mmCIF file of C-alpha atoms in Angstrom:
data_model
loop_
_atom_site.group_PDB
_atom_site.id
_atom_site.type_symbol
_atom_site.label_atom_id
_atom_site.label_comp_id
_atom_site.label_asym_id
_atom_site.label_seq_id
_atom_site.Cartn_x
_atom_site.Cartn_y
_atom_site.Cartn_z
ATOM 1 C CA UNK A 811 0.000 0.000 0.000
ATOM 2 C CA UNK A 812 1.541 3.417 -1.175
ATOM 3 C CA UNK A 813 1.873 5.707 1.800
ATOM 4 C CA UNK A 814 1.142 9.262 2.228
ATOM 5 C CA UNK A 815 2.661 11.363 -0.757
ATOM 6 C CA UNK A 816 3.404 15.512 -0.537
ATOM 7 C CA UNK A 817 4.135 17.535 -3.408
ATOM 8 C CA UNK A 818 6.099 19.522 -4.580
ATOM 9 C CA UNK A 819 9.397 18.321 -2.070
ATOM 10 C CA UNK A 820 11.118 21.575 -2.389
ATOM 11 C CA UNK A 821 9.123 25.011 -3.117
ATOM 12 C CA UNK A 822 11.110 28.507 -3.310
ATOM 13 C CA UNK A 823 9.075 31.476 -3.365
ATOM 14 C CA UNK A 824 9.446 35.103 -2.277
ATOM 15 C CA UNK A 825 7.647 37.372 0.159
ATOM 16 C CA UNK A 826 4.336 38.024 -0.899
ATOM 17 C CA UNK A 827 3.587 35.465 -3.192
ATOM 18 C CA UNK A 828 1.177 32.863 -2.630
ATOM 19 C CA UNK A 829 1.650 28.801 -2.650
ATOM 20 C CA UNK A 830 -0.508 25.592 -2.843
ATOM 21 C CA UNK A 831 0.570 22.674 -0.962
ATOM 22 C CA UNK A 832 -0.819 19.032 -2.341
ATOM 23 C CA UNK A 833 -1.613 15.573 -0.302
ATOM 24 C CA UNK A 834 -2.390 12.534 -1.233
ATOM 25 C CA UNK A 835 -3.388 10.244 2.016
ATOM 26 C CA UNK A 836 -3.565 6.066 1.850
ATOM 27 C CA UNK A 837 -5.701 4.544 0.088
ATOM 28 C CA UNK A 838 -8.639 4.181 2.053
ATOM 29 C CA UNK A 839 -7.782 7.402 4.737
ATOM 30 C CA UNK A 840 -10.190 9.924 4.829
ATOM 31 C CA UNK A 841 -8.718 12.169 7.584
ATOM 32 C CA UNK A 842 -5.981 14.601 6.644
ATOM 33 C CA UNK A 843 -4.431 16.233 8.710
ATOM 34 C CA UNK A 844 -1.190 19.448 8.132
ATOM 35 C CA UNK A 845 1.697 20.311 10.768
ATOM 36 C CA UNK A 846 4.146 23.348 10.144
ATOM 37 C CA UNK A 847 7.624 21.882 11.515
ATOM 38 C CA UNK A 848 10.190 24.655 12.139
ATOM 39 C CA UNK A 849 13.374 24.642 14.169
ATOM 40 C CA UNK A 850 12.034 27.133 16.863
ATOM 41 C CA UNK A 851 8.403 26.000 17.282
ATOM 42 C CA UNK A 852 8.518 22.708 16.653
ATOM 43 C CA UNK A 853 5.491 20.641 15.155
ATOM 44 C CA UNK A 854 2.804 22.694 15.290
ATOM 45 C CA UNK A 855 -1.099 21.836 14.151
ATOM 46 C CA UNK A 856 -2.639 23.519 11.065
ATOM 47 C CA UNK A 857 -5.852 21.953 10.575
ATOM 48 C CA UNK A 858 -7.544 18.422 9.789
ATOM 49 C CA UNK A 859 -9.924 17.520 7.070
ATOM 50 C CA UNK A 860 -12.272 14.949 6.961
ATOM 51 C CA UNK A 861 -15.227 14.174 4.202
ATOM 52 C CA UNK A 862 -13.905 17.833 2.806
ATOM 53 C CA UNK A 863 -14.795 19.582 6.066
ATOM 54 C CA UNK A 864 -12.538 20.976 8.396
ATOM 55 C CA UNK A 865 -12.996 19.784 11.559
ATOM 56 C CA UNK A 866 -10.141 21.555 13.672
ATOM 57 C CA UNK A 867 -7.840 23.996 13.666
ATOM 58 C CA UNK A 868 -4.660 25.393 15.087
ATOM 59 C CA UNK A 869 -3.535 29.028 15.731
ATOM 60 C CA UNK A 870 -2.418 30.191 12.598
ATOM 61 C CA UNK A 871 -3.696 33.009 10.643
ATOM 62 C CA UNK A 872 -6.239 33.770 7.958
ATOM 63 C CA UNK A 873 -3.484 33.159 5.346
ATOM 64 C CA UNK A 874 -3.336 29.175 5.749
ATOM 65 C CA UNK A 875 -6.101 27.455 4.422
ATOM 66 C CA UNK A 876 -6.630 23.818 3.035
ATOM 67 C CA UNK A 877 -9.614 21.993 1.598
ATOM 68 C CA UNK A 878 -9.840 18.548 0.856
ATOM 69 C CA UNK A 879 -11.522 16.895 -2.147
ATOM 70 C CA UNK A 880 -14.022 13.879 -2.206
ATOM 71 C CA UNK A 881 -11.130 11.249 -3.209
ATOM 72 C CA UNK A 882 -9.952 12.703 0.421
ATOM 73 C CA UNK A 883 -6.478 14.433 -1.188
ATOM 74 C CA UNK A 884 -6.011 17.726 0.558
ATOM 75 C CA UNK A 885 -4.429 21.120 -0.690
ATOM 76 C CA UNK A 886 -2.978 23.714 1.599
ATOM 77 C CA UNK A 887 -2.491 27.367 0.711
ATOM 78 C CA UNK A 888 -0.669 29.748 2.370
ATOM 79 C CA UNK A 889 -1.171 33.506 0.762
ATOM 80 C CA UNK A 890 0.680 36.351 1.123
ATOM 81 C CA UNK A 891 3.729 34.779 2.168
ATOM 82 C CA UNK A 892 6.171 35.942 5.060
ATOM 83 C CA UNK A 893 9.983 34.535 5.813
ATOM 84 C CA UNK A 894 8.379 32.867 8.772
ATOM 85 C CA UNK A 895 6.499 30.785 6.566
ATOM 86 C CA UNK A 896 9.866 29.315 6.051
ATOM 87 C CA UNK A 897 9.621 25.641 7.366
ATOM 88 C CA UNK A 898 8.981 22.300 6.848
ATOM 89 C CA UNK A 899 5.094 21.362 5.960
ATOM 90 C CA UNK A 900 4.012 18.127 7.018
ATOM 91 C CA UNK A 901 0.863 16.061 5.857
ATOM 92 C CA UNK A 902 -0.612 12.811 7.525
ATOM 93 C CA UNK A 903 -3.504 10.804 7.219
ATOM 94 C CA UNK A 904 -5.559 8.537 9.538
ATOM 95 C CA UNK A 905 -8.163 6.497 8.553
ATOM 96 C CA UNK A 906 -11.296 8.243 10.062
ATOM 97 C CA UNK A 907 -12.397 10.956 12.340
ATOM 98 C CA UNK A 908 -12.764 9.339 15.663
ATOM 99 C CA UNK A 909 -10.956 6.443 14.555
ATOM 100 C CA UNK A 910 -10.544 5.237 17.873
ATOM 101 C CA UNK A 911 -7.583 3.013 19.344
ATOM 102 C CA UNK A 912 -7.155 1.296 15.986
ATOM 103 C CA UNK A 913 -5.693 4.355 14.449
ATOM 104 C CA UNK A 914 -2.826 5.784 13.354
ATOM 105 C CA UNK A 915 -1.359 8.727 11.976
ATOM 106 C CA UNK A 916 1.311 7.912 9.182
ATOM 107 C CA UNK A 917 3.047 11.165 7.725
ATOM 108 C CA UNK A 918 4.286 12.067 4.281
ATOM 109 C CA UNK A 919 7.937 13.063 3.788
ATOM 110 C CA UNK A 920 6.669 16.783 3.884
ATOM 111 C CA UNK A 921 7.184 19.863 1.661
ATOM 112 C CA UNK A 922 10.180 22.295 2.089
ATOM 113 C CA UNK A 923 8.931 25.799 1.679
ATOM 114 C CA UNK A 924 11.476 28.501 1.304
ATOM 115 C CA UNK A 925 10.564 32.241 1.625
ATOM 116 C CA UNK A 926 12.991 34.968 0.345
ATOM 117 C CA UNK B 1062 -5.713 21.022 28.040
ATOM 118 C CA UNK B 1063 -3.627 18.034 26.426
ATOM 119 C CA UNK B 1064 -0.597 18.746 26.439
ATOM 120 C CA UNK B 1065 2.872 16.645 25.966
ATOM 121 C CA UNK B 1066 6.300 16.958 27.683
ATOM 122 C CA UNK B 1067 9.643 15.831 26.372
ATOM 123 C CA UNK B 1068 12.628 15.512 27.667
ATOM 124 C CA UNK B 1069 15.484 18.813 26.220
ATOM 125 C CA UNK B 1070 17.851 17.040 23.994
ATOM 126 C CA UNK B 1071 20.377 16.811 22.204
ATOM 127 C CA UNK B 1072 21.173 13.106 23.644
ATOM 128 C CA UNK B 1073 24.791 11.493 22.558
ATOM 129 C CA UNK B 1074 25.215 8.106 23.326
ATOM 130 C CA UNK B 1075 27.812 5.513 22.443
ATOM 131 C CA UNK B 1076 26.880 2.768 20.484
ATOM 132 C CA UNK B 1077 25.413 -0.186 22.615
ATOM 133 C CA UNK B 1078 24.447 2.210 25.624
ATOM 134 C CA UNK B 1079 21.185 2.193 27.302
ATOM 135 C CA UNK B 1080 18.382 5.215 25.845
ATOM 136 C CA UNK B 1081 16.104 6.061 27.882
ATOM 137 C CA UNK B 1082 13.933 9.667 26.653
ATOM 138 C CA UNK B 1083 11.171 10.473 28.860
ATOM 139 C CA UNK B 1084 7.631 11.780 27.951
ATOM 140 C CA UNK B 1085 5.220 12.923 30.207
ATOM 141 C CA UNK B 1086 1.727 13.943 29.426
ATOM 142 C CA UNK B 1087 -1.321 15.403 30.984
ATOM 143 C CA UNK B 1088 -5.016 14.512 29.520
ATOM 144 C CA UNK B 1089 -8.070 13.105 31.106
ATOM 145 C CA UNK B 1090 -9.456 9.677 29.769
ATOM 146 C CA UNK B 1091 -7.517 7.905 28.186
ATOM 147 C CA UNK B 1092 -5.599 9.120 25.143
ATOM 148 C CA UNK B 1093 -3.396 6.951 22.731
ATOM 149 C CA UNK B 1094 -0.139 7.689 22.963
ATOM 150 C CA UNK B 1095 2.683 7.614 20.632
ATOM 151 C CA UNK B 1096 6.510 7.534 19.632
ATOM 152 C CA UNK B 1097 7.575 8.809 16.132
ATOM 153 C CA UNK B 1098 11.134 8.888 14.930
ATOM 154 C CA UNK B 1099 12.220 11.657 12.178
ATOM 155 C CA UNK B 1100 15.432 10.821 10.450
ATOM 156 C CA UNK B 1101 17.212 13.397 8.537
ATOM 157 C CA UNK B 1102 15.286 15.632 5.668
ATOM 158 C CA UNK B 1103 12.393 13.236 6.331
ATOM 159 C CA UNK B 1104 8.714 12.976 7.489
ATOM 160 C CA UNK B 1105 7.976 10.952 10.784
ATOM 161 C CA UNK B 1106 7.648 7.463 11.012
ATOM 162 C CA UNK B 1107 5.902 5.603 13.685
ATOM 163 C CA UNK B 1108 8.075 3.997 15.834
ATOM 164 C CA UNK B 1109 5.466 2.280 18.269
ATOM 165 C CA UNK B 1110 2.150 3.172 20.410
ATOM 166 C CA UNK B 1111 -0.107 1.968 23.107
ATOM 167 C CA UNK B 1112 -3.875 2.496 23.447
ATOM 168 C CA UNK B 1113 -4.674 1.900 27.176
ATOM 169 C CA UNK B 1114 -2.779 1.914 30.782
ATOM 170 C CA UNK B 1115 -0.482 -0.511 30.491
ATOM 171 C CA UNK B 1116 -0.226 -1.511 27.433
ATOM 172 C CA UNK B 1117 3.523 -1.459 25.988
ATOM 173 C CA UNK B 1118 4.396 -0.575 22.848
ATOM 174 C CA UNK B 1119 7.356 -2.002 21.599
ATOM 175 C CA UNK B 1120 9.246 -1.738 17.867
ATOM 176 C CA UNK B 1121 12.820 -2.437 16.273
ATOM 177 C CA UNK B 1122 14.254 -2.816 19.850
ATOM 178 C CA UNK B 1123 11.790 0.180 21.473
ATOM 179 C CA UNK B 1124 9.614 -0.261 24.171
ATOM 180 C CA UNK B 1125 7.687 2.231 26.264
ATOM 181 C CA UNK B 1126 4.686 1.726 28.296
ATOM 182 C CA UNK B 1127 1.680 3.634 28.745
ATOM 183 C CA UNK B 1128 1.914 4.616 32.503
ATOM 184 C CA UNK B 1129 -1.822 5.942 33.713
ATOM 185 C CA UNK B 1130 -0.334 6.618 37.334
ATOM 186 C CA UNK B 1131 2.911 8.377 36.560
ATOM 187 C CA UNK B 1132 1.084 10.013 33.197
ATOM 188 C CA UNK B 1133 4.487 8.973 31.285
ATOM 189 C CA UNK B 1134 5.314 7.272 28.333
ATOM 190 C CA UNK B 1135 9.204 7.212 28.498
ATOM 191 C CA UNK B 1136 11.003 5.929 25.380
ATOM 192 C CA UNK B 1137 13.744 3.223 26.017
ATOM 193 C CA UNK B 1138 15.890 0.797 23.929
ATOM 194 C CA UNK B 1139 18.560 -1.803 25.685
ATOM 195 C CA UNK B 1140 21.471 -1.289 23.149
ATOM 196 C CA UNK B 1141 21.776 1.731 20.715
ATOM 197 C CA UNK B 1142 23.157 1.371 16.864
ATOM 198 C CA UNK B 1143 24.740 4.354 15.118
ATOM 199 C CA UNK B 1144 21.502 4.258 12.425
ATOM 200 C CA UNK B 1145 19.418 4.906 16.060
ATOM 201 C CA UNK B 1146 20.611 8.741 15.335
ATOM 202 C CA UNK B 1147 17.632 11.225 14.940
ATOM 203 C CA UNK B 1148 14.889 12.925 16.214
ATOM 204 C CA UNK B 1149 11.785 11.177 18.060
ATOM 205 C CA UNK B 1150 8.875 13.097 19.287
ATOM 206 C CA UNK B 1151 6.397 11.672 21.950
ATOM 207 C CA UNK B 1152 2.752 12.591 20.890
ATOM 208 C CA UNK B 1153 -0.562 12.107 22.394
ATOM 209 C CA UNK B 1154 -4.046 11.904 19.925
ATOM 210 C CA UNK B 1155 -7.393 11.964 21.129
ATOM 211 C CA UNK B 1156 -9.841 10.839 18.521
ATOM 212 C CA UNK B 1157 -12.937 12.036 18.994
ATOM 213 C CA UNK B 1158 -15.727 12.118 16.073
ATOM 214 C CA UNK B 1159 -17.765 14.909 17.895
ATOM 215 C CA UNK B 1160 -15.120 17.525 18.725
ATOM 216 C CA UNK B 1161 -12.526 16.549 15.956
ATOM 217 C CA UNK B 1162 -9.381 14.605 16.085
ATOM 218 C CA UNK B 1163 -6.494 16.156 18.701
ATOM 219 C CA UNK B 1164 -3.286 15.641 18.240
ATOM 220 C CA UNK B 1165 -0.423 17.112 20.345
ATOM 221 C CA UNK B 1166 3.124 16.957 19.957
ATOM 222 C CA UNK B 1167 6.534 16.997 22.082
ATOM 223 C CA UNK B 1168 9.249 19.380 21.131
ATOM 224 C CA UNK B 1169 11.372 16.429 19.872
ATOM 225 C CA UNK B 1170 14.224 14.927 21.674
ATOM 226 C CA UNK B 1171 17.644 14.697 19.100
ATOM 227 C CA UNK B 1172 19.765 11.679 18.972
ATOM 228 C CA UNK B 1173 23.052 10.877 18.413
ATOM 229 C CA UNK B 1174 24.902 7.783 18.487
ATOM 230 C CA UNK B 1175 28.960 7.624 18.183
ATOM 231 C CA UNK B 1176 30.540 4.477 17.261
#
């Protein structure tokens, strides 16, 4: 079974500019959930998706958003970009909302977004 | 709230030594708890996790069990190898279909092993 798949790896883009993040969860996953992972925060929650509704969210402003489609792959888009965008964007999926003991979250090798 | 503690790092051990990273966590109920390992310009992989008090979770030479009275989950392997080297957070999820799935995350505890 393929496992969670982020693209692009490696983004560049300069201050102001927008980007679009994609995610592709198991086969069969229809949570998605994004982390930001930077050196001085740490892993911090964006949101999670499931049946292309978001169902939580972490403290991070208006200019991250995601959706998530009906074959359960997720975008994230991040407008107006800042140098503290700068990080490390992780995806995972799980296989339901309240999956219960049973479930796990398996990440994707993450996107590498770097603001100038 | 949930929240997760993890032992400061960086951690250098020699090869063979005993690991032990400690994880402490405060929730009510009874959240799963989990170890995930992040190896250089990678994502995280699951390294083990454990669903009730008690239960150990145990992977690759890992073990940690899920300790309802101390509220820890410590990490801990018998003999390190050199390819043991890199990061492993301690997280804690709470699955709930009502509110929305919780996860919560250590800071990440850095490991190096010298041959």
């Amino acid at each position: 079974k393929a496992g969670v798949t982020q693209t692009p790896r490696y983004l560049i883009k300069t201050r102001g500019q927008q980007v679009t993040l994609s995610c592709s969860p198991i086969s069969g996953h229809r949570s998605v959930s994004w982390y930001q992972q930077t050196p001085g925060q740490g892993l911090q929650f964006l949101f999670e998706y499931f049946s292309e509704t978001q169902r939580n969210k972490g403290n991070f402003p208006g200019r991250f958003s995601g959706r998530q489609f009906s074959n359960s792959r997720s975008e994230m888009n991040v407008s107006t970009l800042e140098l503290g965008d700068s990080a490390l964007y992780l995806c995972a999926s799980s296989l339901a909302l309240g999956g219960g003991p049973s479930d796990t979250q398996y990440f994707g090798p993450g996107t590498r977004l770097t603001v100038l | 709230g949930d929240s997760v503690t993890q032992m400061e790092g960086p951690v250098t051990l020699s090869e063979e030594a005993f690991l032990t990273i400690n994880c402490t966590y405060t929730a009510t109920g009874y959240p799963s708890l989990f170890w995930y390992v992040q190896y250089p310009g990678e994502g995280l992989q699951l390294l083990l996790k454990a669903t009730k008090a008690d239960d150990k979770g145990s992977n690759k030479g890992f073990e940690a069990t899920y300790r309802k009275e101390t509220t820890s989950f410590h990490l801990e392997k018998g003999s390190v190898q050199v390819s043991d080297s890199a990061v492993y957070f301690c997280a804690l999820f709470r699955w709930s279909l009502n509110t929305g799935n919780q996860f919560y995350f250590g800071t990440g505890t850095s490991l190096t092993v010298i041959p």
